[in-house]
mmCIF file of C-alpha atoms in Angstrom:
data_model
loop_
_atom_site.group_PDB
_atom_site.id
_atom_site.type_symbol
_atom_site.label_atom_id
_atom_site.label_comp_id
_atom_site.label_asym_id
_atom_site.label_seq_id
_atom_site.Cartn_x
_atom_site.Cartn_y
_atom_site.Cartn_z
ATOM 1 C CA UNK A 1 22.337 22.361 42.693
ATOM 2 C CA UNK A 2 21.919 20.693 39.303
ATOM 3 C CA UNK A 3 25.386 19.448 38.394
ATOM 4 C CA UNK A 4 24.412 18.973 34.759
ATOM 5 C CA UNK A 5 24.277 22.779 34.378
ATOM 6 C CA UNK A 6 28.008 23.112 34.993
ATOM 7 C CA UNK A 7 30.114 24.068 31.999
ATOM 8 C CA UNK A 8 32.867 21.502 31.531
ATOM 9 C CA UNK A 9 35.256 24.153 30.199
ATOM 10 C CA UNK A 10 34.848 26.199 33.390
ATOM 11 C CA UNK A 11 35.304 23.124 35.580
ATOM 12 C CA UNK A 12 38.568 22.275 33.832
ATOM 13 C CA UNK A 13 39.886 25.794 34.372
ATOM 14 C CA UNK A 14 38.785 25.641 38.022
ATOM 15 C CA UNK A 15 40.713 22.398 38.532
ATOM 16 C CA UNK A 16 43.841 24.027 37.090
ATOM 17 C CA UNK A 17 43.310 27.042 39.331
ATOM 18 C CA UNK A 18 43.106 24.896 42.466
ATOM 19 C CA UNK A 19 46.184 22.904 41.457
ATOM 20 C CA UNK A 20 48.083 26.166 40.959
ATOM 21 C CA UNK A 21 46.985 27.352 44.394
ATOM 22 C CA UNK A 22 48.326 24.197 46.047
ATOM 23 C CA UNK A 23 51.752 25.000 44.600
ATOM 24 C CA UNK A 24 51.830 28.376 46.340
ATOM 25 C CA UNK A 25 53.267 28.779 49.871
ATOM 26 C CA UNK A 26 50.900 28.654 52.826
ATOM 27 C CA UNK A 27 50.406 31.434 55.325
ATOM 28 C CA UNK A 28 51.374 34.384 53.131
ATOM 29 C CA UNK A 29 47.996 35.135 51.575
ATOM 30 C CA UNK A 30 49.082 34.143 48.084
ATOM 31 C CA UNK A 31 46.708 31.188 47.806
ATOM 32 C CA UNK A 32 43.526 33.106 48.708
ATOM 33 C CA UNK A 33 44.427 35.994 46.397
ATOM 34 C CA UNK A 34 45.229 33.632 43.530
ATOM 35 C CA UNK A 35 41.976 31.718 44.022
ATOM 36 C CA UNK A 36 39.700 34.753 44.228
ATOM 37 C CA UNK A 37 41.395 36.441 41.288
ATOM 38 C CA UNK A 38 41.051 33.218 39.301
ATOM 39 C CA UNK A 39 37.354 32.819 40.141
ATOM 40 C CA UNK A 40 36.720 36.389 39.033
ATOM 41 C CA UNK A 41 38.480 35.627 35.768
ATOM 42 C CA UNK A 42 36.623 32.343 35.164
ATOM 43 C CA UNK A 43 33.203 33.860 35.910
ATOM 44 C CA UNK A 44 33.849 37.211 34.236
ATOM 45 C CA UNK A 45 33.494 39.195 37.453
ATOM 46 C CA UNK A 46 35.062 42.623 37.792
ATOM 47 C CA UNK A 47 35.117 42.536 41.594
ATOM 48 C CA UNK A 48 34.972 39.900 44.284
ATOM 49 C CA UNK A 49 35.272 39.608 48.037
ATOM 50 C CA UNK A 50 35.788 36.811 50.526
ATOM 51 C CA UNK A 51 34.645 37.942 53.970
ATOM 52 C CA UNK A 52 34.033 36.683 57.468
ATOM 53 C CA UNK A 53 30.932 37.960 59.260
ATOM 54 C CA UNK A 54 30.260 37.313 62.937
ATOM 55 C CA UNK A 55 26.720 38.743 63.371
ATOM 56 C CA UNK A 56 24.970 37.592 60.202
ATOM 57 C CA UNK A 57 21.296 37.697 61.118
ATOM 58 C CA UNK A 58 18.328 40.104 60.896
ATOM 59 C CA UNK A 59 19.010 43.001 63.211
ATOM 60 C CA UNK A 60 22.690 42.089 63.495
ATOM 61 C CA UNK A 61 25.376 44.719 63.433
ATOM 62 C CA UNK A 62 26.364 43.572 59.971
ATOM 63 C CA UNK A 63 30.080 44.223 60.278
ATOM 64 C CA UNK A 64 32.485 41.964 58.429
ATOM 65 C CA UNK A 65 36.169 41.336 58.037
ATOM 66 C CA UNK A 66 37.381 41.484 54.432
ATOM 67 C CA UNK A 67 39.821 38.585 54.080
ATOM 68 C CA UNK A 68 40.496 38.675 50.334
ATOM 69 C CA UNK A 69 39.508 41.409 47.881
ATOM 70 C CA UNK A 70 39.707 41.714 44.115
ATOM 71 C CA UNK A 71 38.734 44.741 42.032
ATOM 72 C CA UNK A 72 37.693 47.071 44.874
ATOM 73 C CA UNK A 73 40.414 49.643 44.353
ATOM 74 C CA UNK A 74 40.004 52.989 42.618
ATOM 75 C CA UNK A 75 36.420 54.037 41.908
ATOM 76 C CA UNK A 76 34.992 50.899 43.526
ATOM 77 C CA UNK A 77 36.588 51.496 46.938
ATOM 78 C CA UNK A 78 33.793 53.801 48.273
ATOM 79 C CA UNK A 79 31.244 51.038 47.599
ATOM 80 C CA UNK A 80 33.199 48.602 49.759
ATOM 81 C CA UNK A 81 33.764 51.133 52.526
ATOM 82 C CA UNK A 82 30.060 52.032 52.531
ATOM 83 C CA UNK A 83 29.120 48.377 52.868
ATOM 84 C CA UNK A 84 31.495 48.025 55.819
ATOM 85 C CA UNK A 85 30.277 51.167 57.573
ATOM 86 C CA UNK A 86 26.542 50.768 56.855
ATOM 87 C CA UNK A 87 26.459 47.032 57.470
ATOM 88 C CA UNK A 88 25.903 44.126 55.096
ATOM 89 C CA UNK A 89 22.112 44.414 55.279
ATOM 90 C CA UNK A 90 22.214 47.649 53.234
ATOM 91 C CA UNK A 91 22.781 45.377 50.227
ATOM 92 C CA UNK A 92 19.292 43.953 49.566
ATOM 93 C CA UNK A 93 20.688 40.720 48.144
ATOM 94 C CA UNK A 94 22.751 40.044 51.237
ATOM 95 C CA UNK A 95 19.852 41.102 53.467
ATOM 96 C CA UNK A 96 17.699 38.452 51.785
ATOM 97 C CA UNK A 97 20.294 35.822 52.672
ATOM 98 C CA UNK A 98 20.350 37.090 56.268
ATOM 99 C CA UNK A 99 16.622 36.506 56.524
ATOM 100 C CA UNK A 100 16.886 32.856 55.515
ATOM 101 C CA UNK A 101 17.023 30.201 58.247
ATOM 102 C CA UNK A 102 20.676 29.271 58.883
ATOM 103 C CA UNK A 103 21.828 25.818 57.811
ATOM 104 C CA UNK A 104 24.891 25.027 59.985
ATOM 105 C CA UNK A 105 27.682 23.340 58.044
ATOM 106 C CA UNK A 106 26.047 24.007 54.660
ATOM 107 C CA UNK A 107 27.030 26.159 51.693
ATOM 108 C CA UNK A 108 24.223 28.246 50.179
ATOM 109 C CA UNK A 109 24.766 29.964 46.815
ATOM 110 C CA UNK A 110 22.297 32.256 45.041
ATOM 111 C CA UNK A 111 22.076 34.678 42.145
ATOM 112 C CA UNK A 112 21.128 38.263 42.935
ATOM 113 C CA UNK A 113 17.905 38.027 40.965
ATOM 114 C CA UNK A 114 16.887 34.945 42.966
ATOM 115 C CA UNK A 115 17.256 36.961 46.149
ATOM 116 C CA UNK A 116 15.764 40.302 45.159
ATOM 117 C CA UNK A 117 13.883 41.653 42.151
ATOM 118 C CA UNK A 118 15.117 44.459 39.927
ATOM 119 C CA UNK A 119 12.808 47.070 41.436
ATOM 120 C CA UNK A 120 13.984 46.453 44.999
ATOM 121 C CA UNK A 121 17.597 46.111 43.881
ATOM 122 C CA UNK A 122 17.862 49.313 41.890
ATOM 123 C CA UNK A 123 15.701 51.190 44.405
ATOM 124 C CA UNK A 124 18.008 50.384 47.317
ATOM 125 C CA UNK A 125 20.033 53.427 48.477
ATOM 126 C CA UNK A 126 23.253 51.409 48.645
ATOM 127 C CA UNK A 127 22.906 50.202 45.059
ATOM 128 C CA UNK A 128 21.827 53.596 43.738
ATOM 129 C CA UNK A 129 24.346 55.777 45.554
ATOM 130 C CA UNK A 130 27.364 53.515 46.027
ATOM 131 C CA UNK A 131 27.334 50.443 43.794
ATOM 132 C CA UNK A 132 26.036 51.786 40.485
ATOM 133 C CA UNK A 133 28.547 54.690 40.322
ATOM 134 C CA UNK A 134 31.297 52.031 40.264
ATOM 135 C CA UNK A 135 29.650 50.487 37.164
ATOM 136 C CA UNK A 136 29.233 47.230 39.112
ATOM 137 C CA UNK A 137 25.813 45.630 39.023
ATOM 138 C CA UNK A 138 24.774 41.977 38.861
ATOM 139 C CA UNK A 139 26.070 39.712 41.591
ATOM 140 C CA UNK A 140 26.180 36.161 42.927
ATOM 141 C CA UNK A 141 26.713 35.202 46.573
ATOM 142 C CA UNK A 142 27.841 32.085 48.391
ATOM 143 C CA UNK A 143 27.701 31.538 52.176
ATOM 144 C CA UNK A 144 29.138 28.844 54.381
ATOM 145 C CA UNK A 145 27.189 28.707 57.642
ATOM 146 C CA UNK A 146 29.195 27.934 60.763
ATOM 147 C CA UNK A 147 27.630 26.161 63.726
ATOM 148 C CA UNK A 148 28.684 29.196 65.759
ATOM 149 C CA UNK A 149 25.471 31.305 65.706
ATOM 150 C CA UNK A 150 25.577 34.240 63.316
ATOM 151 C CA UNK A 151 28.975 33.373 61.831
ATOM 152 C CA UNK A 152 29.334 32.949 58.070
ATOM 153 C CA UNK A 153 32.122 32.846 55.524
ATOM 154 C CA UNK A 154 30.921 34.621 52.401
ATOM 155 C CA UNK A 155 31.975 35.116 48.800
ATOM 156 C CA UNK A 156 30.435 37.800 46.609
ATOM 157 C CA UNK A 157 31.211 38.374 42.924
ATOM 158 C CA UNK A 158 30.066 41.358 40.833
ATOM 159 C CA UNK A 159 29.872 41.962 37.092
ATOM 160 C CA UNK A 160 29.876 45.305 35.299
ATOM 161 C CA UNK A 161 26.675 47.004 34.176
ATOM 162 C CA UNK A 162 27.396 46.309 30.522
ATOM 163 C CA UNK A 163 27.967 42.579 31.097
ATOM 164 C CA UNK A 164 25.416 39.776 30.869
ATOM 165 C CA UNK A 165 23.834 38.456 34.056
ATOM 166 C CA UNK A 166 25.285 35.568 36.024
ATOM 167 C CA UNK A 167 23.463 32.342 35.144
ATOM 168 C CA UNK A 168 22.783 28.917 36.667
ATOM 169 C CA UNK A 169 26.111 27.486 35.510
ATOM 170 C CA UNK A 170 27.974 30.408 37.074
ATOM 171 C CA UNK A 171 26.145 29.892 40.349
ATOM 172 C CA UNK A 172 26.880 26.171 40.412
ATOM 173 C CA UNK A 173 30.559 26.684 39.701
ATOM 174 C CA UNK A 174 30.845 29.181 42.575
ATOM 175 C CA UNK A 175 28.973 26.748 44.821
ATOM 176 C CA UNK A 176 31.310 23.910 43.851
ATOM 177 C CA UNK A 177 34.339 26.102 44.455
ATOM 178 C CA UNK A 178 33.138 27.282 47.877
ATOM 179 C CA UNK A 179 32.040 23.830 49.061
ATOM 180 C CA UNK A 180 35.200 22.037 47.965
ATOM 181 C CA UNK A 181 37.888 24.724 48.213
ATOM 182 C CA UNK A 182 36.606 27.154 50.853
ATOM 183 C CA UNK A 183 39.256 26.117 53.386
ATOM 184 C CA UNK A 184 41.949 27.412 51.003
ATOM 185 C CA UNK A 185 40.587 30.944 51.277
ATOM 186 C CA UNK A 186 42.152 31.502 54.682
ATOM 187 C CA UNK A 187 38.977 31.497 56.790
ATOM 188 C CA UNK A 188 38.944 28.072 58.482
ATOM 189 C CA UNK A 189 36.234 27.285 60.989
ATOM 190 C CA UNK A 190 37.044 26.996 64.709
ATOM 191 C CA UNK A 191 37.431 23.496 66.103
ATOM 192 C CA UNK A 192 37.770 22.175 69.602
ATOM 193 C CA UNK A 193 41.163 20.549 68.987
ATOM 194 C CA UNK A 194 42.616 23.685 67.441
ATOM 195 C CA UNK A 195 41.494 25.893 70.319
ATOM 196 C CA UNK A 196 42.723 23.573 73.049
ATOM 197 C CA UNK A 197 40.474 25.229 75.650
ATOM 198 C CA UNK A 198 37.848 23.552 77.831
ATOM 199 C CA UNK A 199 35.136 25.691 79.392
ATOM 200 C CA UNK A 200 32.889 25.417 82.386
ATOM 201 C CA UNK A 201 29.149 25.355 81.530
ATOM 202 C CA UNK A 202 28.548 29.022 82.447
ATOM 203 C CA UNK A 203 31.663 30.107 80.557
ATOM 204 C CA UNK A 204 30.470 28.225 77.513
ATOM 205 C CA UNK A 205 26.995 29.779 77.715
ATOM 206 C CA UNK A 206 28.504 33.251 78.047
ATOM 207 C CA UNK A 207 30.754 32.632 75.051
ATOM 208 C CA UNK A 208 27.847 31.429 72.919
ATOM 209 C CA UNK A 209 25.890 34.611 73.685
ATOM 210 C CA UNK A 210 28.942 36.813 73.082
ATOM 211 C CA UNK A 211 29.275 35.261 69.646
ATOM 212 C CA UNK A 212 25.632 36.092 68.973
ATOM 213 C CA UNK A 213 26.496 39.775 69.517
ATOM 214 C CA UNK A 214 24.723 40.199 72.864
ATOM 215 C CA UNK A 215 25.960 42.776 75.377
ATOM 216 C CA UNK A 216 26.557 42.210 79.090
ATOM 217 C CA UNK A 217 23.056 43.370 80.064
ATOM 218 C CA UNK A 218 21.385 41.067 77.528
ATOM 219 C CA UNK A 219 23.559 38.112 78.547
ATOM 220 C CA UNK A 220 22.775 38.724 82.228
ATOM 221 C CA UNK A 221 19.044 38.729 81.485
ATOM 222 C CA UNK A 222 19.302 35.599 79.343
ATOM 223 C CA UNK A 223 21.256 33.645 81.970
ATOM 224 C CA UNK A 224 19.511 35.105 85.034
ATOM 225 C CA UNK A 225 22.725 36.453 86.561
ATOM 226 C CA UNK A 226 24.111 39.908 87.323
ATOM 227 C CA UNK A 227 26.024 42.062 84.854
ATOM 228 C CA UNK A 228 28.964 41.951 87.263
ATOM 229 C CA UNK A 229 29.003 38.144 87.032
ATOM 230 C CA UNK A 230 28.835 38.318 83.227
ATOM 231 C CA UNK A 231 31.768 40.715 83.272
ATOM 232 C CA UNK A 232 33.753 38.254 85.398
ATOM 233 C CA UNK A 233 32.974 35.381 83.024
ATOM 234 C CA UNK A 234 34.011 37.560 80.081
ATOM 235 C CA UNK A 235 37.333 38.429 81.710
ATOM 236 C CA UNK A 236 37.898 34.731 82.386
ATOM 237 C CA UNK A 237 37.278 33.970 78.712
ATOM 238 C CA UNK A 238 39.762 36.637 77.700
ATOM 239 C CA UNK A 239 42.399 35.054 79.925
ATOM 240 C CA UNK A 240 41.663 31.530 78.691
ATOM 241 C CA UNK A 241 41.984 32.544 75.056
ATOM 242 C CA UNK A 242 44.828 35.012 75.576
ATOM 243 C CA UNK A 243 42.979 38.090 74.279
ATOM 244 C CA UNK A 244 41.950 41.494 75.635
ATOM 245 C CA UNK A 245 38.721 42.342 73.779
ATOM 246 C CA UNK A 246 35.566 40.807 72.321
ATOM 247 C CA UNK A 247 36.769 41.475 68.800
ATOM 248 C CA UNK A 248 40.022 39.669 69.506
ATOM 249 C CA UNK A 249 38.118 36.795 71.131
ATOM 250 C CA UNK A 250 36.002 36.272 68.003
ATOM 251 C CA UNK A 251 39.085 36.523 65.803
ATOM 252 C CA UNK A 252 40.838 33.969 68.031
ATOM 253 C CA UNK A 253 37.961 31.516 67.668
ATOM 254 C CA UNK A 254 37.525 31.968 63.947
ATOM 255 C CA UNK A 255 41.226 32.103 63.183
ATOM 256 C CA UNK A 256 42.030 28.678 64.658
ATOM 257 C CA UNK A 257 43.429 26.374 62.046
ATOM 258 C CA UNK A 258 40.600 23.942 61.338
ATOM 259 C CA UNK A 259 41.270 21.734 58.309
ATOM 260 C CA UNK A 260 39.032 20.513 55.521
ATOM 261 C CA UNK A 261 35.664 21.648 54.216
ATOM 262 C CA UNK A 262 33.843 18.665 55.650
ATOM 263 C CA UNK A 263 34.524 19.454 59.292
ATOM 264 C CA UNK A 264 31.975 21.285 61.362
ATOM 265 C CA UNK A 265 32.588 24.319 63.547
ATOM 266 C CA UNK A 266 32.318 23.681 67.266
ATOM 267 C CA UNK A 267 32.827 25.675 70.413
ATOM 268 C CA UNK A 268 35.263 24.315 72.978
ATOM 269 C CA UNK A 269 33.908 21.443 75.020
ATOM 270 C CA UNK A 270 32.611 21.843 78.533
#
């Protein structure tokens, strides 16, 4: 990112926004909502989303958890629901990011037109049938890659069809915001200390493959063990983390209260 492209006026407003957020109470969702709403205002976006995705890779299931939303009510709601039901890859810009090699611990930010050309964008069924009817169009995306395979924290902002395109300065401001203030958005990365669970080697291997979205049969083949044994390891993991399903297990890992944007996500130690 070329810092000299940042607009000083936007940076000053961003600093005020972050200071305001620190004055809000923790744990009630007010900070994330204030921050996302403020970023939409600063960058002239009509809609924005902060999401957590646990299978972000080519061929992944593409489901995500919407943590903070702005501007997706009313006519825009079907576009969000379609993205959730069809999977993130139906958006060609997001699919382009999925196809990039992951960079654990890094924040990657890109304009829509850097990811996909106009022809592919406007020819995509999701854009044509769901996004354009909302009058939303140009977009900019920012991803924080966890060291847990396939797990990302993402921010997407959208402008209206009649608005000018996002530019380099807009991209760099979003990148700065995500890199420095991402932990305030309520999606902290899992850390060993926060989880307080130590795993045996086979339990750890099973957990790593579960987080990659593999099923029992695939995990058994990968580890050279029976599906019954995989099922036993999975039940043990549920007990260790105090959950009753794979979805809850992932939420438990990703919901642990890691602090700071400089820390790296880690699975529990062996």
